[in-house]
Short mmCIF file of N, CA, C and O in Angstrom, two decimals:
data_model
loop_
_atom_site.label_atom_id
_atom_site.label_comp_id
_atom_site.label_asym_id
_atom_site.label_seq_id
_atom_site.Cartn_x
_atom_site.Cartn_y
_atom_site.Cartn_z
N ALA A 1 0.82 -1.20 0.00
CA ALA A 1 0.00 0.00 0.00
C ALA A 1 0.87 1.27 0.00
O ALA A 1 0.50 2.26 -0.61
N ARG A 2 2.02 1.20 0.65
CA ARG A 2 2.89 2.39 0.70
C ARG A 2 3.38 2.78 -0.69
O ARG A 2 3.44 3.96 -1.03
N ALA A 3 3.75 1.79 -1.48
CA ALA A 3 4.22 2.07 -2.84
C ALA A 3 3.08 2.66 -3.68
O ALA A 3 3.30 3.61 -4.45
N ASP A 4 1.88 2.10 -3.54
CA ASP A 4 0.71 2.65 -4.26
C ASP A 4 0.48 4.10 -3.87
O ASP A 4 0.21 4.95 -4.73
N TYR A 5 0.55 4.36 -2.57
CA TYR A 5 0.29 5.70 -2.05
C TYR A 5 1.33 6.69 -2.57
O TYR A 5 0.99 7.78 -3.05
N ALA A 6 2.60 6.31 -2.51
CA ALA A 6 3.67 7.19 -2.99
C ALA A 6 3.53 7.46 -4.48
O ALA A 6 3.69 8.61 -4.93
N SER A 7 3.22 6.44 -5.24
CA SER A 7 3.03 6.59 -6.68
C SER A 7 1.84 7.49 -6.98
O SER A 7 1.90 8.35 -7.87
N LEU A 8 0.77 7.32 -6.24
CA LEU A 8 -0.42 8.15 -6.42
C LEU A 8 -0.13 9.61 -6.10
O LEU A 8 -0.52 10.51 -6.85
N LEU A 9 0.58 9.86 -5.01
CA LEU A 9 0.93 11.24 -4.65
C LEU A 9 1.81 11.88 -5.72
O LEU A 9 1.61 13.05 -6.08
N LYS A 10 2.75 11.12 -6.25
CA LYS A 10 3.62 11.63 -7.32
C LYS A 10 2.80 11.97 -8.56
O LYS A 10 2.99 13.01 -9.18
N GLN A 11 1.87 11.09 -8.91
CA GLN A 11 1.02 11.32 -10.08
C GLN A 11 0.16 12.57 -9.88
O GLN A 11 0.03 13.38 -10.81
N ILE A 12 -0.41 12.73 -8.71
CA ILE A 12 -1.22 13.92 -8.42
C ILE A 12 -0.37 15.17 -8.51
O ILE A 12 -0.79 16.17 -9.12
N GLU A 13 0.82 15.12 -7.93
CA GLU A 13 1.69 16.30 -7.97
C GLU A 13 2.09 16.65 -9.40
O GLU A 13 2.05 17.82 -9.79
N ASP A 14 2.46 15.65 -10.19
CA ASP A 14 2.87 15.89 -11.57
C ASP A 14 1.73 16.47 -12.41
O ASP A 14 1.96 17.30 -13.28
N THR A 15 0.51 16.03 -12.12
CA THR A 15 -0.63 16.44 -12.92
C THR A 15 -1.27 17.73 -12.42
O THR A 15 -1.61 18.61 -13.22
N TYR A 16 -1.42 17.85 -11.09
CA TYR A 16 -2.22 18.95 -10.54
C TYR A 16 -1.45 19.91 -9.64
O TYR A 16 -1.96 20.96 -9.29
N GLY A 17 -0.27 19.52 -9.17
CA GLY A 17 0.52 20.40 -8.33
C GLY A 17 0.46 20.07 -6.85
O GLY A 17 -0.32 19.23 -6.39
N LEU A 18 1.32 20.74 -6.11
CA LEU A 18 1.50 20.47 -4.68
C LEU A 18 0.26 20.77 -3.85
O LEU A 18 -0.06 20.03 -2.92
N GLU A 19 -0.45 21.82 -4.17
CA GLU A 19 -1.66 22.17 -3.40
C GLU A 19 -2.68 21.04 -3.44
O GLU A 19 -3.29 20.71 -2.42
N THR A 20 -2.85 20.42 -4.60
CA THR A 20 -3.78 19.31 -4.72
C THR A 20 -3.29 18.09 -3.94
O THR A 20 -4.09 17.37 -3.35
N VAL A 21 -1.98 17.88 -3.94
CA VAL A 21 -1.41 16.78 -3.14
C VAL A 21 -1.75 16.98 -1.67
O VAL A 21 -2.17 16.05 -0.97
N LEU A 22 -1.58 18.19 -1.18
CA LEU A 22 -1.86 18.49 0.23
C LEU A 22 -3.33 18.26 0.56
O LEU A 22 -3.66 17.71 1.62
N LYS A 23 -4.22 18.64 -0.33
CA LYS A 23 -5.66 18.41 -0.12
C LYS A 23 -5.96 16.91 -0.10
O LYS A 23 -6.75 16.44 0.72
N PHE A 24 -5.32 16.17 -1.01
CA PHE A 24 -5.53 14.73 -1.05
C PHE A 24 -5.00 14.07 0.23
O PHE A 24 -5.63 13.16 0.77
N LEU A 25 -3.85 14.53 0.72
CA LEU A 25 -3.30 14.00 1.97
C LEU A 25 -4.28 14.20 3.12
O LEU A 25 -4.50 13.29 3.92
N GLU A 26 -4.88 15.38 3.19
CA GLU A 26 -5.87 15.66 4.24
C GLU A 26 -7.06 14.71 4.12
O GLU A 26 -7.51 14.15 5.13
N LYS A 27 -7.58 14.55 2.90
CA LYS A 27 -8.73 13.67 2.70
C LYS A 27 -8.39 12.23 3.06
O LYS A 27 -9.17 11.56 3.75
N SER A 28 -7.25 11.74 2.58
CA SER A 28 -6.91 10.35 2.85
C SER A 28 -6.65 10.11 4.33
O SER A 28 -7.05 9.08 4.87
N GLU A 29 -6.02 11.05 5.01
CA GLU A 29 -5.80 10.91 6.46
C GLU A 29 -7.13 10.90 7.21
O GLU A 29 -7.30 10.13 8.17
N ALA A 30 -8.08 11.72 6.77
CA ALA A 30 -9.40 11.75 7.42
C ALA A 30 -10.12 10.42 7.22
O ALA A 30 -10.75 9.90 8.16
N VAL A 31 -10.02 9.85 6.02
CA VAL A 31 -10.65 8.55 5.76
C VAL A 31 -9.98 7.46 6.59
O VAL A 31 -10.66 6.61 7.18
N ILE A 32 -8.67 7.47 6.67
CA ILE A 32 -7.96 6.48 7.48
C ILE A 32 -8.35 6.60 8.96
O ILE A 32 -8.56 5.59 9.64
N ASP A 33 -8.48 7.82 9.46
CA ASP A 33 -8.94 8.02 10.84
C ASP A 33 -10.33 7.42 11.03
O ASP A 33 -10.61 6.78 12.05
N THR A 34 -11.21 7.62 10.06
CA THR A 34 -12.56 7.07 10.15
C THR A 34 -12.53 5.55 10.10
O THR A 34 -13.27 4.88 10.84
N ILE A 35 -11.68 4.98 9.25
CA ILE A 35 -11.52 3.52 9.21
C ILE A 35 -11.09 3.00 10.57
O ILE A 35 -11.61 2.00 11.06
N GLU A 36 -10.14 3.70 11.21
CA GLU A 36 -9.66 3.27 12.53
C GLU A 36 -10.78 3.30 13.56
O GLU A 36 -10.89 2.42 14.41
N GLN A 37 -11.64 4.31 13.50
CA GLN A 37 -12.72 4.46 14.47
C GLN A 37 -13.90 3.53 14.18
O GLN A 37 -14.54 3.02 15.11
N PHE A 38 -14.21 3.34 12.90
CA PHE A 38 -15.38 2.56 12.49
C PHE A 38 -15.00 1.59 11.37
O PHE A 38 -15.45 1.74 10.23
N PRO A 39 -14.18 0.59 11.67
CA PRO A 39 -13.68 -0.30 10.62
C PRO A 39 -14.79 -1.05 9.87
O PRO A 39 -14.63 -1.37 8.70
N ASP A 40 -15.91 -1.30 10.52
CA ASP A 40 -17.01 -2.02 9.87
C ASP A 40 -17.94 -1.08 9.10
O ASP A 40 -18.93 -1.53 8.54
N GLY A 41 -17.62 0.19 9.07
CA GLY A 41 -18.52 1.18 8.50
C GLY A 41 -18.45 1.38 7.00
O GLY A 41 -19.13 2.24 6.47
N PHE A 42 -17.64 0.59 6.32
CA PHE A 42 -17.48 0.80 4.89
C PHE A 42 -17.93 -0.43 4.11
O PHE A 42 -18.06 -1.52 4.66
N GLN A 43 -18.12 -0.24 2.83
CA GLN A 43 -18.65 -1.25 1.93
C GLN A 43 -17.80 -2.51 1.89
O GLN A 43 -16.59 -2.45 1.74
N LYS A 44 -18.48 -3.67 2.01
CA LYS A 44 -17.81 -4.97 1.86
C LYS A 44 -17.81 -5.37 0.40
O LYS A 44 -18.67 -4.94 -0.38
N PHE A 45 -16.86 -6.23 0.04
CA PHE A 45 -16.83 -6.80 -1.30
C PHE A 45 -17.69 -8.06 -1.31
O PHE A 45 -17.61 -8.87 -0.39
N GLU A 46 -18.46 -8.23 -2.37
CA GLU A 46 -19.30 -9.42 -2.47
C GLU A 46 -18.47 -10.69 -2.57
O GLU A 46 -18.83 -11.72 -1.98
N HIS A 47 -17.36 -10.65 -3.30
CA HIS A 47 -16.56 -11.85 -3.52
C HIS A 47 -15.61 -12.17 -2.36
O HIS A 47 -15.06 -13.26 -2.30
N ASP A 48 -15.40 -11.20 -1.46
CA ASP A 48 -14.54 -11.43 -0.30
C ASP A 48 -15.02 -10.53 0.83
O ASP A 48 -14.69 -9.35 0.88
N LEU A 49 -15.80 -11.08 1.73
CA LEU A 49 -16.42 -10.28 2.80
C LEU A 49 -15.42 -9.75 3.82
O LEU A 49 -15.77 -8.94 4.66
N ASN A 50 -14.17 -10.20 3.74
CA ASN A 50 -13.13 -9.69 4.63
C ASN A 50 -12.52 -8.38 4.13
O ASN A 50 -11.82 -7.70 4.87
N LEU A 51 -12.77 -8.05 2.87
CA LEU A 51 -12.24 -6.81 2.29
C LEU A 51 -13.29 -5.72 2.31
O LEU A 51 -14.48 -5.98 2.13
N ARG A 52 -12.81 -4.49 2.51
CA ARG A 52 -13.70 -3.33 2.50
C ARG A 52 -13.10 -2.23 1.66
O ARG A 52 -11.90 -2.16 1.45
N ARG A 53 -13.99 -1.33 1.22
CA ARG A 53 -13.59 -0.22 0.36
C ARG A 53 -14.07 1.09 0.97
O ARG A 53 -15.25 1.27 1.24
N ALA A 54 -13.12 2.00 1.17
CA ALA A 54 -13.44 3.35 1.67
C ALA A 54 -13.06 4.35 0.58
O ALA A 54 -11.92 4.38 0.12
N VAL A 55 -14.02 5.15 0.15
CA VAL A 55 -13.78 6.11 -0.92
C VAL A 55 -13.11 7.35 -0.34
O VAL A 55 -13.59 7.97 0.61
N VAL A 56 -11.98 7.72 -0.94
CA VAL A 56 -11.25 8.93 -0.56
C VAL A 56 -11.71 10.08 -1.46
O VAL A 56 -11.96 11.20 -0.99
N SER A 57 -11.83 9.80 -2.74
CA SER A 57 -12.29 10.78 -3.72
C SER A 57 -12.96 10.03 -4.85
O SER A 57 -12.95 8.79 -4.88
N LYS A 58 -13.50 10.76 -5.79
CA LYS A 58 -14.13 10.13 -6.95
C LYS A 58 -13.15 9.21 -7.67
O LYS A 58 -13.54 8.18 -8.20
N GLN A 59 -11.88 9.55 -7.63
CA GLN A 59 -10.87 8.79 -8.35
C GLN A 59 -10.19 7.70 -7.52
O GLN A 59 -9.59 6.79 -8.09
N THR A 60 -10.26 7.77 -6.19
CA THR A 60 -9.43 6.90 -5.35
C THR A 60 -10.21 6.28 -4.20
O THR A 60 -10.98 6.95 -3.53
N SER A 61 -9.93 5.00 -3.96
CA SER A 61 -10.48 4.28 -2.80
C SER A 61 -9.35 3.59 -2.06
O SER A 61 -8.32 3.25 -2.64
N ILE A 62 -9.57 3.37 -0.77
CA ILE A 62 -8.66 2.58 0.04
C ILE A 62 -9.29 1.20 0.22
O ILE A 62 -10.44 1.08 0.64
N ILE A 63 -8.53 0.17 -0.11
CA ILE A 63 -8.99 -1.20 0.07
C ILE A 63 -8.26 -1.74 1.31
O ILE A 63 -7.04 -1.67 1.39
N TYR A 64 -9.05 -2.27 2.25
CA TYR A 64 -8.44 -2.73 3.50
C TYR A 64 -9.11 -3.99 4.01
O TYR A 64 -10.20 -4.37 3.57
N ARG A 65 -8.43 -4.62 4.96
CA ARG A 65 -8.91 -5.85 5.58
C ARG A 65 -8.88 -5.66 7.09
O ARG A 65 -7.91 -5.15 7.64
N ILE A 66 -9.94 -6.10 7.75
CA ILE A 66 -9.98 -6.09 9.21
C ILE A 66 -9.47 -7.44 9.69
O ILE A 66 -9.99 -8.48 9.32
N ARG A 67 -8.42 -7.39 10.50
CA ARG A 67 -7.87 -8.61 11.08
C ARG A 67 -8.20 -8.62 12.57
O ARG A 67 -8.76 -7.66 13.09
N GLN A 68 -7.86 -9.66 13.26
CA GLN A 68 -8.22 -9.78 14.68
C GLN A 68 -7.63 -8.66 15.52
O GLN A 68 -8.28 -8.16 16.43
N THR A 69 -6.39 -8.29 15.24
CA THR A 69 -5.72 -7.31 16.10
C THR A 69 -5.45 -5.97 15.44
O THR A 69 -4.99 -5.04 16.10
N ASP A 70 -5.70 -5.88 14.13
CA ASP A 70 -5.42 -4.61 13.46
C ASP A 70 -6.19 -4.50 12.14
O ASP A 70 -6.95 -5.37 11.78
N ILE A 71 -5.96 -3.40 11.47
CA ILE A 71 -6.54 -3.13 10.16
C ILE A 71 -5.39 -3.05 9.18
O ILE A 71 -4.42 -2.31 9.40
N GLN A 72 -5.48 -3.78 8.10
CA GLN A 72 -4.42 -3.81 7.10
C GLN A 72 -4.89 -3.09 5.84
O GLN A 72 -5.83 -3.52 5.19
N ILE A 73 -4.23 -1.98 5.53
CA ILE A 73 -4.52 -1.29 4.27
C ILE A 73 -3.76 -2.03 3.18
O ILE A 73 -2.54 -2.15 3.23
N LEU A 74 -4.50 -2.55 2.22
CA LEU A 74 -3.90 -3.36 1.17
C LEU A 74 -3.39 -2.50 0.02
O LEU A 74 -2.29 -2.72 -0.47
N TYR A 75 -4.21 -1.57 -0.44
CA TYR A 75 -3.78 -0.69 -1.51
C TYR A 75 -4.72 0.48 -1.71
O TYR A 75 -5.83 0.49 -1.19
N PHE A 76 -4.24 1.45 -2.45
CA PHE A 76 -5.02 2.59 -2.88
C PHE A 76 -5.43 2.29 -4.32
O PHE A 76 -4.58 2.06 -5.17
N TRP A 77 -6.73 2.27 -4.58
CA TRP A 77 -7.24 1.86 -5.88
C TRP A 77 -7.67 3.08 -6.70
O TRP A 77 -8.36 3.97 -6.20
N ASP A 78 -7.26 3.09 -7.96
CA ASP A 78 -7.70 4.12 -8.90
C ASP A 78 -9.06 3.70 -9.43
O ASP A 78 -9.16 2.76 -10.22
N ASN A 79 -10.12 4.37 -8.98
CA ASN A 79 -11.47 4.00 -9.36
C ASN A 79 -11.72 4.08 -10.86
O ASN A 79 -12.64 3.45 -11.38
N ARG A 80 -10.90 4.84 -11.55
CA ARG A 80 -11.06 4.97 -13.00
C ARG A 80 -10.67 3.70 -13.73
O ARG A 80 -11.01 3.50 -14.89
N LYS A 81 -9.97 2.79 -13.05
CA LYS A 81 -9.58 1.51 -13.66
C LYS A 81 -10.76 0.57 -13.74
O LYS A 81 -10.67 -0.48 -14.36
N GLY A 82 -11.83 0.88 -13.08
CA GLY A 82 -13.01 0.02 -13.09
C GLY A 82 -13.12 -0.80 -11.83
O GLY A 82 -12.45 -0.54 -10.83
N ALA A 83 -13.96 -1.81 -11.89
CA ALA A 83 -14.24 -2.63 -10.72
C ALA A 83 -13.02 -3.43 -10.29
O ALA A 83 -12.21 -3.83 -11.11
N ILE A 84 -12.95 -3.68 -9.01
CA ILE A 84 -11.88 -4.50 -8.45
C ILE A 84 -12.32 -5.95 -8.54
O ILE A 84 -13.40 -6.30 -8.12
N GLU A 85 -11.46 -6.77 -9.08
CA GLU A 85 -11.79 -8.19 -9.26
C GLU A 85 -11.29 -9.01 -8.10
O GLU A 85 -10.28 -8.82 -7.57
#
């Protein structure tokens, strides 16, 4: 997930500039805080009920798994790529 996040931030900066990166950082941190507080509060995947999707923006979602002792962020998904298989 870290590599996805770094790549996404670089892409946003290259395309839209630093100000947009900072706004995205704020949004993604707010979503991660919400995931930590309410891990069951986001959409489950039909094909794998252990995975959940939290939307950060129209273009980006966080895919994560709730484990017994923690929450594992698996990756940042570009929603423009279509459905996650």
